[in-house]
Short mmCIF file of C-alpha atoms in Angstrom, two decimals:
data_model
loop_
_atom_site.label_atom_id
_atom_site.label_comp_id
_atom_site.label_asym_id
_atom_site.label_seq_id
_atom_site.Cartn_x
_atom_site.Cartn_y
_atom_site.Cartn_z
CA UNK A 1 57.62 32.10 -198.11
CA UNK A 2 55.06 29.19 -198.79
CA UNK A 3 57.83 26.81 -200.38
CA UNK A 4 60.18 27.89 -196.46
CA UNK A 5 56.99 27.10 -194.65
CA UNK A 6 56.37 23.78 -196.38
CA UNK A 7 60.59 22.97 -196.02
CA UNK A 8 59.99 23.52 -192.16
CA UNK A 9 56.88 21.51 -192.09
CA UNK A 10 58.71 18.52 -193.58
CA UNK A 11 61.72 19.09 -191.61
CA UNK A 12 59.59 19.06 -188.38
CA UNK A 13 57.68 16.12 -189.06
CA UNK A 14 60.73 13.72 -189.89
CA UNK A 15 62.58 15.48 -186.97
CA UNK A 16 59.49 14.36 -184.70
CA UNK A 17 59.56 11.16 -186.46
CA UNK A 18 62.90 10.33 -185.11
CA UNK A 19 62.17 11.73 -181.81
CA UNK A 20 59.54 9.64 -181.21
CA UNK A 21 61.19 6.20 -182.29
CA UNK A 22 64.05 7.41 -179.63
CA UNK A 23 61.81 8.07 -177.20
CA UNK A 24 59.98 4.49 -178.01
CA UNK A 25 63.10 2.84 -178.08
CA UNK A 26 64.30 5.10 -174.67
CA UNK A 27 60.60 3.60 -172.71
CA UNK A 28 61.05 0.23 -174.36
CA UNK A 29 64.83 -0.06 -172.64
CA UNK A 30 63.52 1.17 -169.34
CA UNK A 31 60.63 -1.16 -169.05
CA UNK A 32 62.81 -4.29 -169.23
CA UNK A 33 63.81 -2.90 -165.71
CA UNK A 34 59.97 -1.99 -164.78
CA UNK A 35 56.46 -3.87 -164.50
CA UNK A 36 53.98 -2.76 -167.30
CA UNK A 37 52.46 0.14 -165.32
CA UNK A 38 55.63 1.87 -164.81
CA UNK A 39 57.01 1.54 -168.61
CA UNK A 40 54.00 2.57 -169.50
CA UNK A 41 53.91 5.89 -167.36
CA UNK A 42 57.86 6.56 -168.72
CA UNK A 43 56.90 6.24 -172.14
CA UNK A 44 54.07 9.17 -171.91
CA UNK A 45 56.29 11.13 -170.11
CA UNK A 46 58.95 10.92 -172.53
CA UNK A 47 56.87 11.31 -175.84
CA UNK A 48 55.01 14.66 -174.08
CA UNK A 49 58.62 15.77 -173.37
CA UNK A 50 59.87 15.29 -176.73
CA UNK A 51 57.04 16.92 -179.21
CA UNK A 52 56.43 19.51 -176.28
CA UNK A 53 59.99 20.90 -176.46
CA UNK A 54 60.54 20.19 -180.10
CA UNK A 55 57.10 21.87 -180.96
CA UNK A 56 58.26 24.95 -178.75
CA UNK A 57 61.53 25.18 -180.45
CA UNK A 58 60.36 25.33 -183.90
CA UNK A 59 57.97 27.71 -183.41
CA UNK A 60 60.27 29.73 -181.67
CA UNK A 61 63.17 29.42 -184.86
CA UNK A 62 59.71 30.55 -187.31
CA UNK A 63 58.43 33.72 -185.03
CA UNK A 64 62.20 34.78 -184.93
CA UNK A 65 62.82 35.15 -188.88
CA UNK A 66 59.32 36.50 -189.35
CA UNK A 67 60.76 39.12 -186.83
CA UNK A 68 63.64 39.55 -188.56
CA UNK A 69 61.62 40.16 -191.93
CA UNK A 70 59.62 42.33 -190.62
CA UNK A 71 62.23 44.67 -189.17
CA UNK A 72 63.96 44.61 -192.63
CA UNK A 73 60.74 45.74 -194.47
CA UNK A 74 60.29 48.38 -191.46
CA UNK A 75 63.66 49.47 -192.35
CA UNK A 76 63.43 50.29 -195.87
CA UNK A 77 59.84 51.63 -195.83
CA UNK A 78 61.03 53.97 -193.09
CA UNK A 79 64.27 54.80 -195.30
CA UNK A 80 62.09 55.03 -198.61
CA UNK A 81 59.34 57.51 -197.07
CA UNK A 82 62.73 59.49 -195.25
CA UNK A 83 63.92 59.97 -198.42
CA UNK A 84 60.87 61.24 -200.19
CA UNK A 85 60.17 63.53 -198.34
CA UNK A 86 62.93 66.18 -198.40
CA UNK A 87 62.23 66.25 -202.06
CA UNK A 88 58.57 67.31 -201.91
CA UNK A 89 59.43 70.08 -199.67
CA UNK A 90 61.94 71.54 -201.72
CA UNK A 91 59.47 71.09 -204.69
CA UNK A 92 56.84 73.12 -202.83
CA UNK A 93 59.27 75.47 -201.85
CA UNK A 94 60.63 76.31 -205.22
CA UNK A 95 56.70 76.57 -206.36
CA UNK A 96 55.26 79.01 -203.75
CA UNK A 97 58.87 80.35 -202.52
CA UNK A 98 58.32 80.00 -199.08
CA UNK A 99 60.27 78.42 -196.40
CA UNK A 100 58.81 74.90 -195.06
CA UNK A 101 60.20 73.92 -191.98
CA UNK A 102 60.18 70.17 -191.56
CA UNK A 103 60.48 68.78 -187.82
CA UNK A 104 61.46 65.19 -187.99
CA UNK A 105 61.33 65.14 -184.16
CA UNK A 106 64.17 63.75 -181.53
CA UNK A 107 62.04 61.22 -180.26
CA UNK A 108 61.44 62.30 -176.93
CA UNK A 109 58.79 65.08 -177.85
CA UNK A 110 55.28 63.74 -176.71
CA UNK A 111 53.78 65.41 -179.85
CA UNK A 112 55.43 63.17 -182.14
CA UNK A 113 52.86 60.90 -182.87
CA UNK A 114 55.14 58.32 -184.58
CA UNK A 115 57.02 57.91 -181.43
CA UNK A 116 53.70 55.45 -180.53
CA UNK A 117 53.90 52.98 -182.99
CA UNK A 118 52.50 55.38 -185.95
CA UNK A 119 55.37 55.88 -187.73
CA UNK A 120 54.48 58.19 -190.69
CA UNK A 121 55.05 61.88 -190.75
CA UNK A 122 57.15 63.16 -188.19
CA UNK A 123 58.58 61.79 -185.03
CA UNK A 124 61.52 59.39 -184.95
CA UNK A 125 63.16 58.35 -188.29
CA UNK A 126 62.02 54.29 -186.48
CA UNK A 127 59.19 55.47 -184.91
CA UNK A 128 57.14 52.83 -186.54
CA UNK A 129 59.31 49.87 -186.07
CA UNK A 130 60.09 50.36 -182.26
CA UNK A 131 56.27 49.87 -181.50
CA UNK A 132 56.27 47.28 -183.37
CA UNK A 133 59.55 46.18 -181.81
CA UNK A 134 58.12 46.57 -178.57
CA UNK A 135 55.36 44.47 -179.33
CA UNK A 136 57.17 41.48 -180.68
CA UNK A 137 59.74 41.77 -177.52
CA UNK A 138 56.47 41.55 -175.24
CA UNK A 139 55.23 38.69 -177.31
CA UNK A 140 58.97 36.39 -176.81
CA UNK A 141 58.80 37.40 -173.36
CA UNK A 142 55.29 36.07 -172.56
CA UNK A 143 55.84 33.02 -175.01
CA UNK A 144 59.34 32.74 -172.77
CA UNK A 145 57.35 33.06 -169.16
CA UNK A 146 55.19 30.18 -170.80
CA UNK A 147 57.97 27.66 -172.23
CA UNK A 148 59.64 28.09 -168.68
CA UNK A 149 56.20 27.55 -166.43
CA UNK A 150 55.79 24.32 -168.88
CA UNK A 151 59.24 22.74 -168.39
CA UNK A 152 58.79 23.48 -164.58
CA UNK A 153 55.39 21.87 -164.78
CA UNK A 154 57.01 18.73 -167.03
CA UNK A 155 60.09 18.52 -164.08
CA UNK A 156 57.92 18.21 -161.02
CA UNK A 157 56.22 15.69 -162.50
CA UNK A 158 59.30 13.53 -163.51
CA UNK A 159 60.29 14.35 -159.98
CA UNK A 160 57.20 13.11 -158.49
CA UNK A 161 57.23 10.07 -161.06
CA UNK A 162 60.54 9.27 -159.67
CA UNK A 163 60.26 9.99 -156.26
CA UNK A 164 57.08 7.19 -156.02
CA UNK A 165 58.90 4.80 -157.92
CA UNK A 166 61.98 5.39 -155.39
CA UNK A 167 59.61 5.04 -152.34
CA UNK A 168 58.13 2.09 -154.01
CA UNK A 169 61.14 -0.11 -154.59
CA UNK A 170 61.86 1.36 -150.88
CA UNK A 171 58.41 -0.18 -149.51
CA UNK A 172 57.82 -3.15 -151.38
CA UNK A 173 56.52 -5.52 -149.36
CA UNK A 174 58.59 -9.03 -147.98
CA UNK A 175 56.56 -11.56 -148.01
CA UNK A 176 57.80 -14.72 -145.19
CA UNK A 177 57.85 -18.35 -146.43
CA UNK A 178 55.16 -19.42 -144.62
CA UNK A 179 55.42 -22.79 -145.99
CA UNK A 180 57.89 -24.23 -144.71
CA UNK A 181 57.23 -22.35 -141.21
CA UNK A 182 53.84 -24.39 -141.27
CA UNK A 183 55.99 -27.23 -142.04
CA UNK A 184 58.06 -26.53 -139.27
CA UNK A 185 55.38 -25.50 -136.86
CA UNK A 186 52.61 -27.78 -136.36
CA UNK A 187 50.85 -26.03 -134.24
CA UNK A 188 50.75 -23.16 -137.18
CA UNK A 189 49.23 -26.08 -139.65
CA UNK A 190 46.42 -27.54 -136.53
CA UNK A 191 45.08 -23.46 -136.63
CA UNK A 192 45.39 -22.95 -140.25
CA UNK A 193 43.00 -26.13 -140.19
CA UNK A 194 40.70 -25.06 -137.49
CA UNK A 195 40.44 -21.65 -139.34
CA UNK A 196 39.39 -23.03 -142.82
CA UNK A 197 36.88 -25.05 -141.24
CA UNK A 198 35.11 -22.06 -139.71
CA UNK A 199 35.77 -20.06 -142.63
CA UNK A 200 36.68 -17.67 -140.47
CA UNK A 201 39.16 -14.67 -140.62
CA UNK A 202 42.43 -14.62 -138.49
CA UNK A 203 41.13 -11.08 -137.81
CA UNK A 204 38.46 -9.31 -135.05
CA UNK A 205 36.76 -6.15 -135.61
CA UNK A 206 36.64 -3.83 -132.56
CA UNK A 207 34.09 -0.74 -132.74
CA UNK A 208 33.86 1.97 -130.43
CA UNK A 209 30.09 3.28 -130.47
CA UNK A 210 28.71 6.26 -128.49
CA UNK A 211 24.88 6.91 -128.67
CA UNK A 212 24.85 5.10 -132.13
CA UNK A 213 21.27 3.60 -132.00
CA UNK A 214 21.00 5.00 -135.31
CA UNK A 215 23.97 3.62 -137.49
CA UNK A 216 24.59 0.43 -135.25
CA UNK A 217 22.18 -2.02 -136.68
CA UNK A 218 23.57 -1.48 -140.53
CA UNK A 219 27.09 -1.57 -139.60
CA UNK A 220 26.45 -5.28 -137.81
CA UNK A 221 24.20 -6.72 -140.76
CA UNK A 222 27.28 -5.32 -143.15
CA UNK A 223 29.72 -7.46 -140.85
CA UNK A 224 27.32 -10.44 -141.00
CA UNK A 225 27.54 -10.70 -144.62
CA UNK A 226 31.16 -10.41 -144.38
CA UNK A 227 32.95 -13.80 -145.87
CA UNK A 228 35.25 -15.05 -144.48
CA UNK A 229 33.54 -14.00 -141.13
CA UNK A 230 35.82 -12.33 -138.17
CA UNK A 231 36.72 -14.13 -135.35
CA UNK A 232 35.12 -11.87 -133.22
CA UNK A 233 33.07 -8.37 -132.65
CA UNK A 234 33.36 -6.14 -129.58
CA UNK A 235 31.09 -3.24 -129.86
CA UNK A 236 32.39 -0.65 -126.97
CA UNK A 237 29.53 1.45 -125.90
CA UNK A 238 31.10 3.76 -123.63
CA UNK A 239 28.67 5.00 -121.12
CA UNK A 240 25.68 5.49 -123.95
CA UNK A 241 22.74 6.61 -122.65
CA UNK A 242 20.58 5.17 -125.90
CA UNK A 243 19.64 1.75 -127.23
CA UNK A 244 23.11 1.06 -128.90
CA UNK A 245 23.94 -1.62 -126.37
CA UNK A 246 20.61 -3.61 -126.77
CA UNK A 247 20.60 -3.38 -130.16
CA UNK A 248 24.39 -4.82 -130.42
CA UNK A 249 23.67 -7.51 -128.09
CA UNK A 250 20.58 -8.82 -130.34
CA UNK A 251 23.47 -10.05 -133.51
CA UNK A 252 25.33 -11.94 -130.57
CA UNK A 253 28.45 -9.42 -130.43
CA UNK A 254 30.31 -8.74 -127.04
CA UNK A 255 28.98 -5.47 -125.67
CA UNK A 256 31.57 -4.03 -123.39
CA UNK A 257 31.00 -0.99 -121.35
CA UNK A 258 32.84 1.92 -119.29
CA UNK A 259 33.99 5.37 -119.88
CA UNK A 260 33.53 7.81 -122.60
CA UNK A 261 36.47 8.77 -125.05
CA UNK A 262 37.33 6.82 -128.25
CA UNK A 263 40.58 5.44 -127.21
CA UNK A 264 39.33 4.37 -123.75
CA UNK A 265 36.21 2.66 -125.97
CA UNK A 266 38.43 0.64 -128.48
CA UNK A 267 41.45 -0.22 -125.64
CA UNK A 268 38.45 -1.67 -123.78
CA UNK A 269 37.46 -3.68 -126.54
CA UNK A 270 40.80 -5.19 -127.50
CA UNK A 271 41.50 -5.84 -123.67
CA UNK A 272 38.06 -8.09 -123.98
CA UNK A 273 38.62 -10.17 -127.06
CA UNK A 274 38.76 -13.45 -126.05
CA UNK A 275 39.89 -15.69 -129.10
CA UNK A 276 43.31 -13.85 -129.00
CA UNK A 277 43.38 -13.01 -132.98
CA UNK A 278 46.19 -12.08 -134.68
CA UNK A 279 45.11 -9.03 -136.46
CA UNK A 280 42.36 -6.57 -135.39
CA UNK A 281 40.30 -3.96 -137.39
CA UNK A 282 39.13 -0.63 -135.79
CA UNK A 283 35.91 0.52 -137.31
CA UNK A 284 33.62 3.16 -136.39
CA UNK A 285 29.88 3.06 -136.08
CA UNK A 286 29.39 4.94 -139.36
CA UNK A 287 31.45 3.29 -141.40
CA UNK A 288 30.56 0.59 -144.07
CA UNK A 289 32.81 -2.06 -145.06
CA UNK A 290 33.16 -4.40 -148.58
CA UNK A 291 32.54 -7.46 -148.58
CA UNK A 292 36.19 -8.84 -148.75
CA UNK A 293 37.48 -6.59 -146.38
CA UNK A 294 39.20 -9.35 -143.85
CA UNK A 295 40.97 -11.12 -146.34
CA UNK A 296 42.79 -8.37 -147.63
CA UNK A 297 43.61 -7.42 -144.54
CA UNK A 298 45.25 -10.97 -143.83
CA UNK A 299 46.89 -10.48 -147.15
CA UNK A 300 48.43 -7.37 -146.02
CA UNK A 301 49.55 -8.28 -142.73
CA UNK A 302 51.73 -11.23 -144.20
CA UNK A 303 53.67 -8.53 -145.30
CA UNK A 304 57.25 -8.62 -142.80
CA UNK A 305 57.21 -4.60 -143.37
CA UNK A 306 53.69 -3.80 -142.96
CA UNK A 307 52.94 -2.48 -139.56
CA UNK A 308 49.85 -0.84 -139.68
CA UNK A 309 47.23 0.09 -142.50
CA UNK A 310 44.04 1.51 -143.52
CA UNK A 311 41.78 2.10 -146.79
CA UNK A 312 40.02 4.85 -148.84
CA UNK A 313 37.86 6.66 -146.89
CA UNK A 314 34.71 8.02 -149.23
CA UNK A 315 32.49 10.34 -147.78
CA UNK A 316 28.75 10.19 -148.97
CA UNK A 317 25.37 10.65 -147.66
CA UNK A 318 22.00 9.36 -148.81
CA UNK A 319 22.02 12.37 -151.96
CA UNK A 320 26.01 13.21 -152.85
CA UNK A 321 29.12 11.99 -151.93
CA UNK A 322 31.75 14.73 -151.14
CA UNK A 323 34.52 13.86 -153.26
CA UNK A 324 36.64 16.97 -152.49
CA UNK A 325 37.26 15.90 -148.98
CA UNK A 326 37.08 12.29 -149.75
CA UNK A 327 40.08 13.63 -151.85
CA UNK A 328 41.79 15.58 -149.09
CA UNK A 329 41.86 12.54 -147.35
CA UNK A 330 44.41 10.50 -149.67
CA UNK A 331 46.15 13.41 -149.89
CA UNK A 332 46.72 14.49 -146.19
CA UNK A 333 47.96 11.09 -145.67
CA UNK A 334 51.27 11.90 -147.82
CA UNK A 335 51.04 15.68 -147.30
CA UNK A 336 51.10 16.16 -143.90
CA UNK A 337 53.47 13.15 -143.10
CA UNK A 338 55.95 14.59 -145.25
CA UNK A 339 55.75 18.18 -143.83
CA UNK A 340 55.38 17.02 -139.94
CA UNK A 341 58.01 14.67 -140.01
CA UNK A 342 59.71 14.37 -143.40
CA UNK A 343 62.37 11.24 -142.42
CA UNK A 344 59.46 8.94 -141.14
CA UNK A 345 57.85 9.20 -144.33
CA UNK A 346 60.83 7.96 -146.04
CA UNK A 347 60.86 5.35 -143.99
CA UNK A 348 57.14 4.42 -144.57
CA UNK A 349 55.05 6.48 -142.10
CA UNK A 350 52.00 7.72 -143.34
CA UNK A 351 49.29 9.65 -140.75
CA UNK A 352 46.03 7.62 -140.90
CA UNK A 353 42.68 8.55 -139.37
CA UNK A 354 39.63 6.67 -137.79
CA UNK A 355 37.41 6.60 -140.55
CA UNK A 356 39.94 4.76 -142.82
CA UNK A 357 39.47 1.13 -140.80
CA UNK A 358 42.73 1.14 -139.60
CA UNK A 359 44.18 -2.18 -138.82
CA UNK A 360 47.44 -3.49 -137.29
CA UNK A 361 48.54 -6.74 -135.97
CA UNK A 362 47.30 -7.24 -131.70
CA UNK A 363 50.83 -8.17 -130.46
CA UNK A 364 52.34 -5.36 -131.87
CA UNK A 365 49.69 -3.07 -130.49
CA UNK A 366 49.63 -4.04 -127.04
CA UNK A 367 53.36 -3.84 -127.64
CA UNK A 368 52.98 -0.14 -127.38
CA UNK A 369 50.38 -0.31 -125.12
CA UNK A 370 47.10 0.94 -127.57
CA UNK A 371 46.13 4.17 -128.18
CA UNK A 372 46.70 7.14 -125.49
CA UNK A 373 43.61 7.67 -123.81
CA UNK A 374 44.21 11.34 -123.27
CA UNK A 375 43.88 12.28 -126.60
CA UNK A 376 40.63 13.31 -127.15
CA UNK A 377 41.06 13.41 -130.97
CA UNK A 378 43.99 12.70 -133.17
CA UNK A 379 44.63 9.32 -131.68
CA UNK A 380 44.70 7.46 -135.17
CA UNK A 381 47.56 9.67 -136.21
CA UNK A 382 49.28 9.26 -132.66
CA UNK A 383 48.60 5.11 -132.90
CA UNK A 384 50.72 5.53 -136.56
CA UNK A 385 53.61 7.52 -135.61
CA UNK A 386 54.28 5.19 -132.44
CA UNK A 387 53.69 2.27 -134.62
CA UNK A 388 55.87 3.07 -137.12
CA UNK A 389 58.88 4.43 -134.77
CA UNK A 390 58.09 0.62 -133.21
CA UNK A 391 58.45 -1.28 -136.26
CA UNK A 392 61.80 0.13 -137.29
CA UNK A 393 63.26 0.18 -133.61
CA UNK A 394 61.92 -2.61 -131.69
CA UNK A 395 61.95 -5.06 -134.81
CA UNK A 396 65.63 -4.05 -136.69
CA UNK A 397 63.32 -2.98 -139.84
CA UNK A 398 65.28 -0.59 -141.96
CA UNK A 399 61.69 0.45 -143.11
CA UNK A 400 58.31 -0.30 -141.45
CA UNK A 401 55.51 0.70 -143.39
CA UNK A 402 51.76 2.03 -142.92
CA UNK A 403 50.01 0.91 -146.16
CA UNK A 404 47.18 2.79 -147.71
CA UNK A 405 45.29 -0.06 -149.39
CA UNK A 406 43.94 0.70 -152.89
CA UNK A 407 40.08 -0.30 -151.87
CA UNK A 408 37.63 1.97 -150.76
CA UNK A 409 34.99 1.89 -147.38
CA UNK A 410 32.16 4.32 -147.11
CA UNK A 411 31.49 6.50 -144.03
CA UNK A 412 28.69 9.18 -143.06
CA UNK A 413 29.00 12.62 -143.93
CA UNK A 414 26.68 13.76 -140.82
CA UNK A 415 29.76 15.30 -139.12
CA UNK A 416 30.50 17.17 -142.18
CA UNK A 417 27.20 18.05 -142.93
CA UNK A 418 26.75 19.88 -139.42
CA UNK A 419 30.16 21.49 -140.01
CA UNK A 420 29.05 23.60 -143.15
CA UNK A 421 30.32 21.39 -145.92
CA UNK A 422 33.28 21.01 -147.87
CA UNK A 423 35.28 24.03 -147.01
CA UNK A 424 34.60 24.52 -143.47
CA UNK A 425 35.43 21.04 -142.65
CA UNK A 426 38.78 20.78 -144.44
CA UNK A 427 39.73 24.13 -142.62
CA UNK A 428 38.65 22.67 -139.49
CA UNK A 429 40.61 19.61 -140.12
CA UNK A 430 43.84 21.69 -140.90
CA UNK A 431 43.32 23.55 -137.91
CA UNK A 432 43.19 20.23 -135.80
CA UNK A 433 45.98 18.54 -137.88
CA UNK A 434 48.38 21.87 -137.40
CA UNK A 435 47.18 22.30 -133.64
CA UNK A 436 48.80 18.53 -132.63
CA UNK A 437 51.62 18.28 -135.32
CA UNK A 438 53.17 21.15 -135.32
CA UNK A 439 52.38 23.42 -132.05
CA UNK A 440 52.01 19.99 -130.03
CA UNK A 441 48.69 20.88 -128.17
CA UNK A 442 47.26 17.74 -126.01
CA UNK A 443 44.49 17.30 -124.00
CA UNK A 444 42.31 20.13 -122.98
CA UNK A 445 43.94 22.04 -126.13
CA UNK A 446 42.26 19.23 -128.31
CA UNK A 447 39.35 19.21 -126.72
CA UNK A 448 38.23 22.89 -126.83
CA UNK A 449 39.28 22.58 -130.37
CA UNK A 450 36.82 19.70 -131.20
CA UNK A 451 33.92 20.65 -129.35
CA UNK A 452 34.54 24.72 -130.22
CA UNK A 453 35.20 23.82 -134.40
CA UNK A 454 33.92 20.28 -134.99
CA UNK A 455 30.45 21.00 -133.62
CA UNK A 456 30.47 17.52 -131.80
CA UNK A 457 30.90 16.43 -128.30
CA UNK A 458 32.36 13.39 -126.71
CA UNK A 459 29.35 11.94 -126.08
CA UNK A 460 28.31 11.85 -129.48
CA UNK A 461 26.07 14.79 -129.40
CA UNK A 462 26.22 18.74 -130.91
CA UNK A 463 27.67 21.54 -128.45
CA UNK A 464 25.91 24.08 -127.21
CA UNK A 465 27.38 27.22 -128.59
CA UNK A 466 26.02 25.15 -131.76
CA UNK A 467 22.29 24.85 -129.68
CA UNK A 468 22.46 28.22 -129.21
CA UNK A 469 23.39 29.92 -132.37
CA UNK A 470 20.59 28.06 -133.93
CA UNK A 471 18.01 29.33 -131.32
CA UNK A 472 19.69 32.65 -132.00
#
């Protein structure tokens, strides 16, 4: 047994041997066609594949023969002690000449105690080895339900591996020749001039504020440090009844105000820009951005497909950052665009949301006319779905893309924090997200909703029926 055991140890080391150097040579073929991260990712994949299933299979050949052994020596134990013992009954017999009846059992008598596994004395002639039996069966089928759940487990993964590499090749982003167009166009070159001077961004940042005396000041002295600088800031105030509007107007920003309602706020502010940009950046009050943020936002925006964007949204406060929702945020994005409207997310929609810093190009949204200013809440998501169906309509784009840019911006997690936490708020957020995408509720739907769940009102305050459960 020792010398088979060794054999099959040697045997499955040179058989993993070559199924390695296949798989090696396998990634190494694949990632002539692929950029380094990709053959990388193909490669691990492959090897875990390989050893997984050959691992599996062996031990699978080794528990079968040690079955098989084990039956045989259950056989002829059972056969030997079968055999032995009509003998000592007729040798007792012939000593004290009386009868000895021997019940060796049918084995469906619940007295038979080798009908449980026992298998000595009485019962079933196999009584022993059917327990047994039963036990090993139980054993392949568990060891089956596992080599099964870990295949499905290894397929959705190559699925989802290929599926984002389809979607990528799909999305990849077409970049103009913008030299020779500034070549061309000298009225392009005179404003690419103008703009390096001023070291100034081709992009203004529009922020819709409501009773933000508190969170104002820190967003504007982020935005100050910003290099390049924007072209402009419009801080929309709504009707505040605070300081935020004097406290805006002391970093020289255009204050513009009017009614209440986000998308009323930051469709006021792009109507008031007055350098005519060509990109703008929505970003609310609590919301902190890096340092860099404009450039890569004119980086994206030279892509042809690119029609709208956003970043990372990470949640934190001044003690913990909640990374489980921060989480749920990246993943909504792809998750719910791919349930709510499954072709659109082939062709490149993805469902962004305020806190992200969305950002789009201004022709293209005044093209659609902004953001519909009876939605009370869900307007980001609204702004990307008409985007998107603009882009591949209006513009002949086979795909037209919202990008999720790989950099992160920080917001505030007061709105969480007065919703309960973690839990609470992502159930509140489903509720929301289900309540416009899939049952198509609008105006004073959404607005129960947000003021009855999200524990804030319009005007930037808590409800009352959260007033009163606290005096309560």
């Amino acid at each position: 047994r020792e010398k088979r055991e060794n054999k099959t140890t040697k045997e499955r080391g040179t058989e993993n041997a070559m199924l390695l150097s296949r798989a090696a040579a396998l990634g190494q073929h694949r990632g002539l066609h692929q950029n380094h991260r990709e053959r990388r990712k193909i490669v691990v994949m492959t090897l875990l594949v390989v050893n997984f299933s050959s691992f599996f299979k062996n031990e699978r050949d080794e528990k079968k023969k040690r079955k098989e052994e084990e039956r045989k020596s259950d056989r002829t134990s059972t056969r030997a002690s079968s055999s032995s013992s009509p003998s000592a009954s007729v040798a007792s017999s012939s000593s004290s000449f009386e009868p000895v009846v021997i019940d060796i059992g049918d084995g469906t008598n619940d007295n038979n105690g080798g009908n449980e596994g026992g298998g000595g004395g009485g019962g079933s002639w196999f009584g022993g080895s059917e327990g047994r039996n039963n036990r090993d069966n139980n054993d392949d089928d568990e060891s089956n339900k596992f080599n099964s759940l870990f295949k499905f487990l290894l397929i959705v993964l190559l699925f989802r591996q290929g599926v984002v590499s389809a979607l990528g090749k799909l999305h990849e982003p077409t970049y103009v020749n913008t030299n020779t167009m500034e070549e061309n166009d000298g009225e392009q070159q005179k404003r690419r001039e103008q703009i390096e001077k001023r070291k100034t961004s081709d992009c203004a940042i529009v922020i819709p504020a409501l009773n933000e005396e508190e969170n104002i000041e820190l967003l504007l002295v982020q935005i100050q440090a910003l290099r390049p600088r924007p072209s402009e800031v419009v801080v929309a105030v709504g009707d505040s009844t605070d300081n935020t509007g004097k406290i805006a107007e002391k970093y020289n920003v255009k204050v513009v105000r009017g009614k209440r309602g986000r998308s009323r706020q930051m469709n006021a502010g792009v109507h008031a820009l007055a350098t005519n940009p060509k990109n703008i950046m929505f970003l609310h009050a609590d919301t902190i951005p890096f340092p860099d943020i404009l450039n890569v936002i004119d980086d994206t925006m030279k892509d042809a497909k690119a029609i709208l964007g956003g970043f990372v949204s990470l949640i934190t406060n001044d003690k913990k950052t909640y990374w489980g929702l921060s989480y749920h945020n990246v993943f909504k994005s792809d998750l719910y665009t791919a349930i709510l409207y499954p072709r659109r997310y082939v062709l490149g929609l993805k469902l962004l949301f305020g806190d992200q810093g969305i950002f789009c190009r201004l022709e293209d949204f005044k093209a659609i006319n902004g953001y519909d200013e009876t939605l009370p809440i869900m307007e980001d998501a609204d702004l990307c779905v008409r985007m998107q169906k603009y882009g591949c309509t209006q513009k002949n784009n086979t795909t037209s893309c919202v990008r999720l840019v790989d950099r992160v911006i920080t917001t505030s997690a007061r709105r969480i924090e007065s919703m309960g936490g973690n839990l609470k708020s992502t159930f509140v957020h489903f509720l929301i997200g289900g309540a416009w995408g899939i049952f198509k509720i609008k105006g004073d739907g959404l607005v129960w909703l947000y003021e009855r769940f999200y524990g804030w009102n319009q005007r930037g305050g808590k409800t009352k029926q959260k007033k009163r459960r606290k005096d309560y």
